[in-house]
PDB file of C-alpha atoms in Angstrom:
ATOM      1  CA  MET J  16      20.105  11.123 -23.171  1.00  0.00           C
ATOM      2  CA  ASN J  17      22.909  10.208 -19.881  1.00  0.00           C
ATOM      3  CA  GLU J  18      26.134   9.327 -22.834  1.00  0.00           C
ATOM      4  CA  PHE J  19      28.696   6.414 -23.074  1.00  0.00           C
ATOM      5  CA  LYS J  20      32.215   6.394 -23.891  1.00  0.00           C
ATOM      6  CA  VAL J  21      34.568   3.311 -23.729  1.00  0.00           C
ATOM      7  CA  LEU J  22      38.484   4.738 -24.705  1.00  0.00           C
ATOM      8  CA  THR J  23      41.153   2.196 -24.655  1.00  0.00           C
ATOM      9  CA  ARG J  24      45.146   2.535 -25.547  1.00  0.00           C
ATOM     10  CA  ASP J  25      47.982  -0.220 -24.110  1.00  0.00           C
ATOM     11  CA  SER J  26      49.831   1.199 -22.183  1.00  0.00           C
ATOM     12  CA  GLY J  27      53.148  -1.059 -21.166  1.00  0.00           C
ATOM     13  CA  ASN J  28      52.428  -4.502 -21.376  1.00  0.00           C
ATOM     14  CA  ALA J  29      49.003  -3.399 -20.187  1.00  0.00           C
ATOM     15  CA  VAL J  30      45.357  -1.909 -21.538  1.00  0.00           C
ATOM     16  CA  ILE J  31      43.559   1.157 -20.113  1.00  0.00           C
ATOM     17  CA  VAL J  32      40.394   1.738 -20.770  1.00  0.00           C
ATOM     18  CA  GLU J  33      39.085   4.372 -19.944  1.00  0.00           C
ATOM     19  CA  LEU J  34      35.279   5.324 -18.951  1.00  0.00           C
ATOM     20  CA  HIS J  35      33.636   8.645 -19.627  1.00  0.00           C
ATOM     21  CA  GLY J  36      29.471   9.100 -18.275  1.00  0.00           C
ATOM     22  CA  PHE J  37      26.721   7.345 -17.276  1.00  0.00           C
ATOM     23  CA  LEU J  38      27.130   3.316 -17.042  1.00  0.00           C
ATOM     24  CA  ASP J  39      23.427   2.167 -16.564  1.00  0.00           C
ATOM     25  CA  ALA J  40      21.908  -1.543 -18.602  1.00  0.00           C
ATOM     26  CA  HIS J  41      21.240   0.941 -21.990  1.00  0.00           C
ATOM     27  CA  THR J  42      24.930   1.066 -21.714  1.00  0.00           C
ATOM     28  CA  ALA J  43      27.224  -2.303 -20.235  1.00  0.00           C
ATOM     29  CA  PRO J  44      26.321  -3.665 -23.928  1.00  0.00           C
ATOM     30  CA  GLU J  45      29.078  -1.123 -25.232  1.00  0.00           C
ATOM     31  CA  LEU J  46      31.919  -1.907 -22.159  1.00  0.00           C
ATOM     32  CA  GLU J  47      31.111  -6.527 -22.685  1.00  0.00           C
ATOM     33  CA  LYS J  48      32.106  -5.470 -26.514  1.00  0.00           C
ATOM     34  CA  THR J  49      35.477  -3.706 -25.800  1.00  0.00           C
ATOM     35  CA  PHE J  50      35.946  -6.260 -23.155  1.00  0.00           C
ATOM     36  CA  THR J  51      35.658  -9.143 -25.824  1.00  0.00           C
ATOM     37  CA  ASP J  52      37.311  -7.612 -28.265  1.00  0.00           C
ATOM     38  CA  LEU J  53      40.491  -6.941 -25.898  1.00  0.00           C
ATOM     39  CA  LEU J  54      40.570 -10.194 -24.533  1.00  0.00           C
ATOM     40  CA  SER J  55      40.178 -12.056 -28.102  1.00  0.00           C
ATOM     41  CA  ARG J  56      43.827 -10.282 -28.980  1.00  0.00           C
ATOM     42  CA  GLY J  57      45.100 -11.701 -25.960  1.00  0.00           C
ATOM     43  CA  LYS J  58      44.557  -8.553 -23.371  1.00  0.00           C
ATOM     44  CA  TYR J  59      44.570  -9.702 -20.410  1.00  0.00           C
ATOM     45  CA  LYS J  60      46.708  -6.891 -18.054  1.00  0.00           C
ATOM     46  CA  ILE J  61      43.427  -5.012 -18.620  1.00  0.00           C
ATOM     47  CA  VAL J  62      43.611  -0.935 -15.979  1.00  0.00           C
ATOM     48  CA  VAL J  63      40.416   0.642 -15.955  1.00  0.00           C
ATOM     49  CA  ASN J  64      40.417   3.796 -15.550  1.00  0.00           C
ATOM     50  CA  PHE J  65      37.493   5.561 -13.689  1.00  0.00           C
ATOM     51  CA  ASN J  66      38.180   9.031 -13.233  1.00  0.00           C
ATOM     52  CA  SER J  67      35.494  10.467 -15.870  1.00  0.00           C
ATOM     53  CA  LEU J  68      32.370   8.056 -14.849  1.00  0.00           C
ATOM     54  CA  ASN J  69      29.801   9.827 -12.909  1.00  0.00           C
ATOM     55  CA  TYR J  70      27.705   7.270 -12.971  1.00  0.00           C
ATOM     56  CA  ILE J  71      27.696   3.108 -13.139  1.00  0.00           C
ATOM     57  CA  SER J  72      24.680   1.223 -11.523  1.00  0.00           C
ATOM     58  CA  SER J  73      24.445  -2.614 -11.025  1.00  0.00           C
ATOM     59  CA  ALA J  74      24.869  -3.886 -14.396  1.00  0.00           C
ATOM     60  CA  GLY J  75      27.900  -1.616 -14.675  1.00  0.00           C
ATOM     61  CA  LEU J  76      29.578  -3.561 -12.047  1.00  0.00           C
ATOM     62  CA  GLY J  77      28.248  -7.314 -13.811  1.00  0.00           C
ATOM     63  CA  VAL J  78      30.488  -6.768 -17.452  1.00  0.00           C
ATOM     64  CA  PHE J  79      33.331  -7.078 -14.604  1.00  0.00           C
ATOM     65  CA  MET J  80      32.786  -9.842 -12.151  1.00  0.00           C
ATOM     66  CA  ALA J  81      31.510 -11.688 -16.380  1.00  0.00           C
ATOM     67  CA  TYR J  82      35.598 -10.853 -17.645  1.00  0.00           C
ATOM     68  CA  ILE J  83      37.720 -11.305 -13.821  1.00  0.00           C
ATOM     69  CA  ASP J  84      37.499 -14.988 -14.183  1.00  0.00           C
ATOM     70  CA  GLU J  85      38.751 -15.953 -17.880  1.00  0.00           C
ATOM     71  CA  VAL J  86      41.054 -12.860 -17.206  1.00  0.00           C
ATOM     72  CA  ARG J  87      42.836 -14.344 -14.048  1.00  0.00           C
ATOM     73  CA  ASN J  88      42.569 -17.393 -15.239  1.00  0.00           C
ATOM     74  CA  ASN J  89      45.035 -16.027 -18.528  1.00  0.00           C
ATOM     75  CA  HIS J  90      47.960 -14.155 -15.596  1.00  0.00           C
ATOM     76  CA  GLY J  91      45.263 -11.457 -16.044  1.00  0.00           C
ATOM     77  CA  ASP J  92      43.948  -9.028 -13.805  1.00  0.00           C
ATOM     78  CA  ILE J  93      40.831  -6.240 -14.071  1.00  0.00           C
ATOM     79  CA  LYS J  94      42.926  -3.495 -12.258  1.00  0.00           C
ATOM     80  CA  LEU J  95      39.903  -0.446 -11.412  1.00  0.00           C
ATOM     81  CA  ALA J  96      41.347   2.867 -10.882  1.00  0.00           C
ATOM     82  CA  SER J  97      40.303   6.875 -10.465  1.00  0.00           C
ATOM     83  CA  MET J  98      36.952   6.199  -8.996  1.00  0.00           C
ATOM     84  CA  GLN J  99      34.430  10.012  -7.967  1.00  0.00           C
ATOM     85  CA  GLN J 100      33.095   8.399  -4.475  1.00  0.00           C
ATOM     86  CA  LYS J 101      30.109   8.400  -5.956  1.00  0.00           C
ATOM     87  CA  VAL J 102      30.983   5.519  -7.453  1.00  0.00           C
ATOM     88  CA  PHE J 103      33.492   3.906  -4.681  1.00  0.00           C
ATOM     89  CA  ASN J 104      30.707   3.225  -2.894  1.00  0.00           C
ATOM     90  CA  VAL J 105      28.168   1.662  -5.295  1.00  0.00           C
ATOM     91  CA  PHE J 106      31.006  -0.890  -5.382  1.00  0.00           C
ATOM     92  CA  ASP J 107      31.945  -0.299  -2.119  1.00  0.00           C
ATOM     93  CA  LEU J 108      27.951  -2.229  -1.139  1.00  0.00           C
ATOM     94  CA  LEU J 109      28.543  -4.885  -2.897  1.00  0.00           C
ATOM     95  CA  GLY J 110      32.021  -6.100  -1.324  1.00  0.00           C
ATOM     96  CA  PHE J 111      33.944  -5.896  -4.688  1.00  0.00           C
ATOM     97  CA  PRO J 112      37.109  -4.438  -2.397  1.00  0.00           C
ATOM     98  CA  PHE J 113      37.592  -7.961  -1.350  1.00  0.00           C
ATOM     99  CA  LEU J 114      37.951  -8.900  -4.113  1.00  0.00           C
ATOM    100  CA  TYR J 115      38.895  -6.774  -7.657  1.00  0.00           C
ATOM    101  CA  GLU J 116      42.230  -3.884  -6.885  1.00  0.00           C
ATOM    102  CA  ILE J 117      41.261  -0.921  -6.536  1.00  0.00           C
ATOM    103  CA  TYR J 118      43.699   2.775  -6.628  1.00  0.00           C
ATOM    104  CA  LYS J 119      43.801   5.908  -6.439  1.00  0.00           C
ATOM    105  CA  SER J 120      45.434   6.862  -9.792  1.00  0.00           C
ATOM    106  CA  GLN J 121      46.005   5.188 -12.643  1.00  0.00           C
ATOM    107  CA  ASP J 122      49.483   5.074 -12.287  1.00  0.00           C
ATOM    108  CA  GLU J 123      49.474   2.964  -9.323  1.00  0.00           C
ATOM    109  CA  ALA J 124      47.367   0.318 -11.126  1.00  0.00           C
ATOM    110  CA  LEU J 125      49.975   0.643 -13.706  1.00  0.00           C
ATOM    111  CA  ASN J 126      52.942  -0.183 -11.649  1.00  0.00           C
ATOM    112  CA  LYS J 127      51.530  -3.094 -10.320  1.00  0.00           C
ATOM    113  CA  PHE J 128      51.326  -4.781 -13.600  1.00  0.00           C
ATOM    114  CA  ASN J 129      54.817  -3.402 -14.789  1.00  0.00           C
ATOM    115  CA  SER J 130      56.856  -4.159 -11.642  1.00  0.00           C
ATOM    116  CA  ILE J 131      55.405  -8.046 -11.854  1.00  0.00           C
TER     117      ILE J 131
ATOM    118  CA  MET I   7      14.422  27.567  -1.581  1.00  0.00           C
ATOM    119  CA  LYS I   8      11.483  26.127   0.749  1.00  0.00           C
ATOM    120  CA  ARG I   9      10.896  23.090   0.089  1.00  0.00           C
ATOM    121  CA  PRO I  10       7.641  21.173  -1.381  1.00  0.00           C
ATOM    122  CA  GLU I  11       5.452  19.941   1.784  1.00  0.00           C
ATOM    123  CA  LYS I  12       4.652  17.562  -0.671  1.00  0.00           C
ATOM    124  CA  ILE I  13       5.790  15.362  -4.118  1.00  0.00           C
ATOM    125  CA  GLU I  14       3.117  13.993  -6.346  1.00  0.00           C
ATOM    126  CA  ASP I  15       4.442  12.907 -10.317  1.00  0.00           C
ATOM    127  CA  SER I  16       3.989  10.320 -12.253  1.00  0.00           C
ATOM    128  CA  LYS I  17       5.525   8.961 -15.516  1.00  0.00           C
ATOM    129  CA  LEU I  18       4.759   6.812 -18.156  1.00  0.00           C
ATOM    130  CA  PHE I  19       8.165   5.465 -19.602  1.00  0.00           C
ATOM    131  CA  LYS I  20       8.733   2.810 -23.083  1.00  0.00           C
ATOM    132  CA  SER I  21      10.258  -0.097 -21.077  1.00  0.00           C
ATOM    133  CA  THR I  22      13.223   0.317 -22.931  1.00  0.00           C
ATOM    134  CA  THR I  23      16.772   0.945 -21.330  1.00  0.00           C
ATOM    135  CA  ASP I  24      16.609   4.335 -23.582  1.00  0.00           C
ATOM    136  CA  SER I  25      14.357   5.707 -20.793  1.00  0.00           C
ATOM    137  CA  LEU I  26      16.554   4.719 -17.680  1.00  0.00           C
ATOM    138  CA  ALA I  27      18.199   8.026 -18.239  1.00  0.00           C
ATOM    139  CA  GLU I  28      14.606   9.618 -18.229  1.00  0.00           C
ATOM    140  CA  VAL I  29      13.856   7.504 -15.571  1.00  0.00           C
ATOM    141  CA  ARG I  30      16.665   9.124 -13.645  1.00  0.00           C
ATOM    142  CA  GLU I  31      15.984  13.083 -14.589  1.00  0.00           C
ATOM    143  CA  PHE I  32      12.869  12.555 -13.238  1.00  0.00           C
ATOM    144  CA  VAL I  33      13.775  11.018 -10.111  1.00  0.00           C
ATOM    145  CA  ASN I  34      16.757  13.280  -9.123  1.00  0.00           C
ATOM    146  CA  GLU I  35      15.137  16.200  -9.519  1.00  0.00           C
ATOM    147  CA  ARG I  36      11.849  15.203  -7.399  1.00  0.00           C
ATOM    148  CA  ALA I  37      14.190  14.165  -4.809  1.00  0.00           C
ATOM    149  CA  ALA I  38      16.264  16.908  -4.293  1.00  0.00           C
ATOM    150  CA  ALA I  39      13.871  19.299  -4.322  1.00  0.00           C
ATOM    151  CA  PHE I  40      12.311  17.771  -1.224  1.00  0.00           C
ATOM    152  CA  GLY I  41      15.298  18.088   0.366  1.00  0.00           C
ATOM    153  CA  PHE I  42      17.457  15.809   0.632  1.00  0.00           C
ATOM    154  CA  GLY I  43      21.573  15.772  -0.443  1.00  0.00           C
ATOM    155  CA  ASP I  44      23.281  14.133  -2.936  1.00  0.00           C
ATOM    156  CA  ARG I  45      24.008  11.635  -2.141  1.00  0.00           C
ATOM    157  CA  GLU I  46      21.010  10.824  -1.054  1.00  0.00           C
ATOM    158  CA  VAL I  47      19.574  12.636  -4.281  1.00  0.00           C
ATOM    159  CA  SER I  48      22.349   9.812  -6.032  1.00  0.00           C
ATOM    160  CA  GLU I  49      21.413   6.939  -3.863  1.00  0.00           C
ATOM    161  CA  ILE I  50      18.006   7.029  -4.285  1.00  0.00           C
ATOM    162  CA  THR I  51      18.223   7.088  -8.290  1.00  0.00           C
ATOM    163  CA  LEU I  52      20.455   4.157  -8.579  1.00  0.00           C
ATOM    164  CA  ALA I  53      17.443   2.171  -6.228  1.00  0.00           C
ATOM    165  CA  ILE I  54      14.947   3.952  -8.780  1.00  0.00           C
ATOM    166  CA  ASP I  55      17.351   2.918 -12.141  1.00  0.00           C
ATOM    167  CA  GLU I  56      17.267  -0.661 -10.183  1.00  0.00           C
ATOM    168  CA  ALA I  57      13.877  -1.097  -9.674  1.00  0.00           C
ATOM    169  CA  CYS I  58      13.096  -0.944 -13.522  1.00  0.00           C
ATOM    170  CA  THR I  59      16.694  -2.058 -15.056  1.00  0.00           C
ATOM    171  CA  ASN I  60      14.362  -5.257 -13.302  1.00  0.00           C
ATOM    172  CA  VAL I  61      10.568  -4.442 -14.849  1.00  0.00           C
ATOM    173  CA  ILE I  62      12.337  -3.901 -18.589  1.00  0.00           C
ATOM    174  CA  LYS I  63      14.868  -7.337 -18.744  1.00  0.00           C
ATOM    175  CA  HIS I  64      12.250  -9.447 -15.873  1.00  0.00           C
ATOM    176  CA  ALA I  65       9.203  -8.291 -15.947  1.00  0.00           C
ATOM    177  CA  TYR I  66       9.384  -7.597 -19.680  1.00  0.00           C
ATOM    178  CA  LYS I  67      11.278  -9.608 -20.685  1.00  0.00           C
ATOM    179  CA  GLY I  68      12.853  -6.942 -23.294  1.00  0.00           C
ATOM    180  CA  ASN I  69      10.018  -6.616 -25.180  1.00  0.00           C
ATOM    181  CA  PRO I  70      10.014  -2.717 -26.051  1.00  0.00           C
ATOM    182  CA  ASP I  71       6.257  -2.147 -26.578  1.00  0.00           C
ATOM    183  CA  THR I  72       5.334  -1.911 -23.370  1.00  0.00           C
ATOM    184  CA  GLU I  73       5.453   1.364 -20.707  1.00  0.00           C
ATOM    185  CA  PHE I  74       5.731   1.009 -17.142  1.00  0.00           C
ATOM    186  CA  GLU I  75       5.332   3.899 -14.918  1.00  0.00           C
ATOM    187  CA  VAL I  76       7.354   5.907 -12.082  1.00  0.00           C
ATOM    188  CA  ARG I  77       5.395   7.335  -9.352  1.00  0.00           C
ATOM    189  CA  VAL I  78       6.561  10.324  -6.806  1.00  0.00           C
ATOM    190  CA  LEU I  79       4.230  10.850  -3.831  1.00  0.00           C
ATOM    191  CA  ALA I  80       6.512  12.661  -0.856  1.00  0.00           C
ATOM    192  CA  SER I  81       5.077  13.550   1.996  1.00  0.00           C
ATOM    193  CA  GLY I  82       6.848  15.179   5.705  1.00  0.00           C
ATOM    194  CA  THR I  83       9.837  12.944   6.488  1.00  0.00           C
ATOM    195  CA  GLU I  84       8.520   9.762   3.708  1.00  0.00           C
ATOM    196  CA  PHE I  85       9.419   9.755  -0.184  1.00  0.00           C
ATOM    197  CA  GLN I  86       8.463   7.375  -1.740  1.00  0.00           C
ATOM    198  CA  VAL I  87       8.680   5.871  -4.731  1.00  0.00           C
ATOM    199  CA  VAL I  88       6.161   2.884  -6.673  1.00  0.00           C
ATOM    200  CA  VAL I  89       8.059   1.241  -9.851  1.00  0.00           C
ATOM    201  CA  ARG I  90       4.649  -0.613 -11.097  1.00  0.00           C
ATOM    202  CA  ASP I  91       4.279  -2.556 -14.798  1.00  0.00           C
ATOM    203  CA  TRP I  92       2.034  -4.331 -16.983  1.00  0.00           C
ATOM    204  CA  GLY I  93       4.026  -7.763 -17.111  1.00  0.00           C
ATOM    205  CA  THR I  94       5.149 -11.017 -15.674  1.00  0.00           C
ATOM    206  CA  GLY I  95       5.255 -10.277 -12.226  1.00  0.00           C
ATOM    207  CA  PHE I  96       8.095 -12.350  -9.559  1.00  0.00           C
ATOM    208  CA  ASN I  97       9.128 -12.546  -6.044  1.00  0.00           C
ATOM    209  CA  PRO I  98      12.021 -11.264  -5.109  1.00  0.00           C
ATOM    210  CA  GLU I  99      11.212 -12.787  -1.956  1.00  0.00           C
ATOM    211  CA  GLU I 100      13.173 -15.715  -3.325  1.00  0.00           C
ATOM    212  CA  VAL I 101      15.716 -13.966  -4.291  1.00  0.00           C
ATOM    213  CA  PRO I 102      18.627 -14.956  -2.769  1.00  0.00           C
ATOM    214  CA  VAL I 103      21.046 -12.507  -0.684  1.00  0.00           C
ATOM    215  CA  PRO I 104      23.960 -12.098  -3.379  1.00  0.00           C
ATOM    216  CA  ASP I 105      27.490 -14.232  -3.215  1.00  0.00           C
ATOM    217  CA  LEU I 106      30.111 -12.025  -5.297  1.00  0.00           C
ATOM    218  CA  LYS I 107      32.343 -15.156  -5.409  1.00  0.00           C
ATOM    219  CA  ASP I 108      29.731 -17.338  -6.153  1.00  0.00           C
ATOM    220  CA  LYS I 109      28.449 -14.720  -8.946  1.00  0.00           C
ATOM    221  CA  ILE I 110      31.689 -14.328 -11.178  1.00  0.00           C
ATOM    222  CA  LYS I 111      31.851 -18.298 -10.638  1.00  0.00           C
ATOM    223  CA  LYS I 112      28.375 -18.557 -12.426  1.00  0.00           C
ATOM    224  CA  HIS I 113      29.150 -15.063 -15.109  1.00  0.00           C
ATOM    225  CA  LYS I 114      25.805 -13.947 -13.115  1.00  0.00           C
ATOM    226  CA  ALA I 115      24.999 -10.410 -12.089  1.00  0.00           C
ATOM    227  CA  GLY I 116      21.771 -11.613 -11.684  1.00  0.00           C
ATOM    228  CA  GLY I 117      19.956 -10.033  -8.303  1.00  0.00           C
ATOM    229  CA  LEU I 118      22.358  -7.713  -7.167  1.00  0.00           C
ATOM    230  CA  GLY I 119      20.209  -5.069  -8.442  1.00  0.00           C
ATOM    231  CA  ILE I 120      17.256  -6.521  -5.760  1.00  0.00           C
ATOM    232  CA  PHE I 121      20.784  -6.373  -2.760  1.00  0.00           C
ATOM    233  CA  LEU I 122      21.573  -2.710  -3.732  1.00  0.00           C
ATOM    234  CA  MET I 123      17.351  -1.913  -3.900  1.00  0.00           C
ATOM    235  CA  ARG I 124      17.076  -2.748  -0.088  1.00  0.00           C
ATOM    236  CA  LYS I 125      21.280  -1.333   1.160  1.00  0.00           C
ATOM    237  CA  LEU I 126      19.916   1.728  -0.361  1.00  0.00           C
ATOM    238  CA  MET I 127      15.985   2.542   0.845  1.00  0.00           C
ATOM    239  CA  ASP I 128      14.525   1.906   4.096  1.00  0.00           C
ATOM    240  CA  THR I 129      11.725  -0.220   3.079  1.00  0.00           C
ATOM    241  CA  VAL I 130      11.012  -1.649  -0.662  1.00  0.00           C
ATOM    242  CA  GLU I 131       7.686  -3.409  -1.528  1.00  0.00           C
ATOM    243  CA  TYR I 132       6.982  -5.055  -3.582  1.00  0.00           C
ATOM    244  CA  GLN I 133       2.451  -6.200  -4.710  1.00  0.00           C
ATOM    245  CA  GLY I 134       1.091  -7.835  -7.452  1.00  0.00           C
ATOM    246  CA  ARG I 135      -2.286  -5.585  -7.320  1.00  0.00           C
ATOM    247  CA  ASP I 136      -4.942  -7.331  -9.919  1.00  0.00           C
ATOM    248  CA  ALA I 137      -3.281  -7.510 -14.083  1.00  0.00           C
ATOM    249  CA  SER I 138      -0.462  -5.347 -12.445  1.00  0.00           C
ATOM    250  CA  ASN I 139       2.080  -5.114 -10.472  1.00  0.00           C
ATOM    251  CA  GLU I 140       4.487  -2.420  -7.792  1.00  0.00           C
ATOM    252  CA  VAL I 141       6.982  -2.261  -6.318  1.00  0.00           C
ATOM    253  CA  ARG I 142       7.095   0.351  -3.547  1.00  0.00           C
ATOM    254  CA  LEU I 143      10.342   2.088  -2.521  1.00  0.00           C
ATOM    255  CA  ILE I 144      11.166   4.707   0.602  1.00  0.00           C
ATOM    256  CA  ARG I 145      14.226   6.162   1.676  1.00  0.00           C
ATOM    257  CA  TYR I 146      13.191   9.054   4.823  1.00  0.00           C
ATOM    258  CA  LEU I 147      14.393  12.486   5.636  1.00  0.00           C
ATOM    259  CA  ARG I 148      16.916  12.686   8.363  1.00  0.00           C
ATOM    260  CA  ASN I 149      17.750  15.276   9.843  1.00  0.00           C
ATOM    261  CA  GLU I 150      15.370  17.682   7.832  1.00  0.00           C
ATOM    262  CA  GLN I 151      17.500  20.484   5.057  1.00  0.00           C
ATOM    263  CA  LYS I 152      13.947  22.725   5.839  1.00  0.00           C
ATOM    264  CA  SER I 153      15.663  26.444   4.276  1.00  0.00           C
TER     265      SER I 153
END
């Protein structure tokens, strides 16, 4: 069984969403729940740390697409960070780097929020 | 280890999303045994995950009391995977190439899976057969890594 886990924690004026394991059509609803919860609490500055994410399919990518508009309309952003190469390749194939900010490290992504 | 000349194997999976991890394991092992490198194995596995996700979500519309079949037929340099279901067929030719900006506007990720399958595999073909539908995905082994 491929596990998936989401952890969230505050960092300055942003929230870090840390992903672990395998994000597919089975586990994507759990991440949706996390985003719905964050947005309902008015958290719009979000850094997603992919360091421990081993796998993503289009169902997982769909989650980031579903919330980005609402987040940006509220002067926030979803910044993506620390992707393993094989996970980045999937984002890249679908053209995400043109629409999302993707950083090498979590700190780099956080600094972008903190410098605003 | 010498790679096998031929692989023929099939397995039935329950039509629920928690089968996807098992599907990936089934395909992953066979693609690796056939001689693909890590990156190719990941790409093939992802393409088959997308095909099966479509079956579970669209062909069976989320009905968990059904099954679909994944068949691996590999020989020479051709690694072929056939995903077969007995649900409602659909014509993927009618699914347009996705425009990410447009999809974000509509909050919809549909169509990304088919796009990925086509990007990751050499051939993707759909065929209705009697009461079943098949999607046939082929990836060729290049620079053969025979040992």
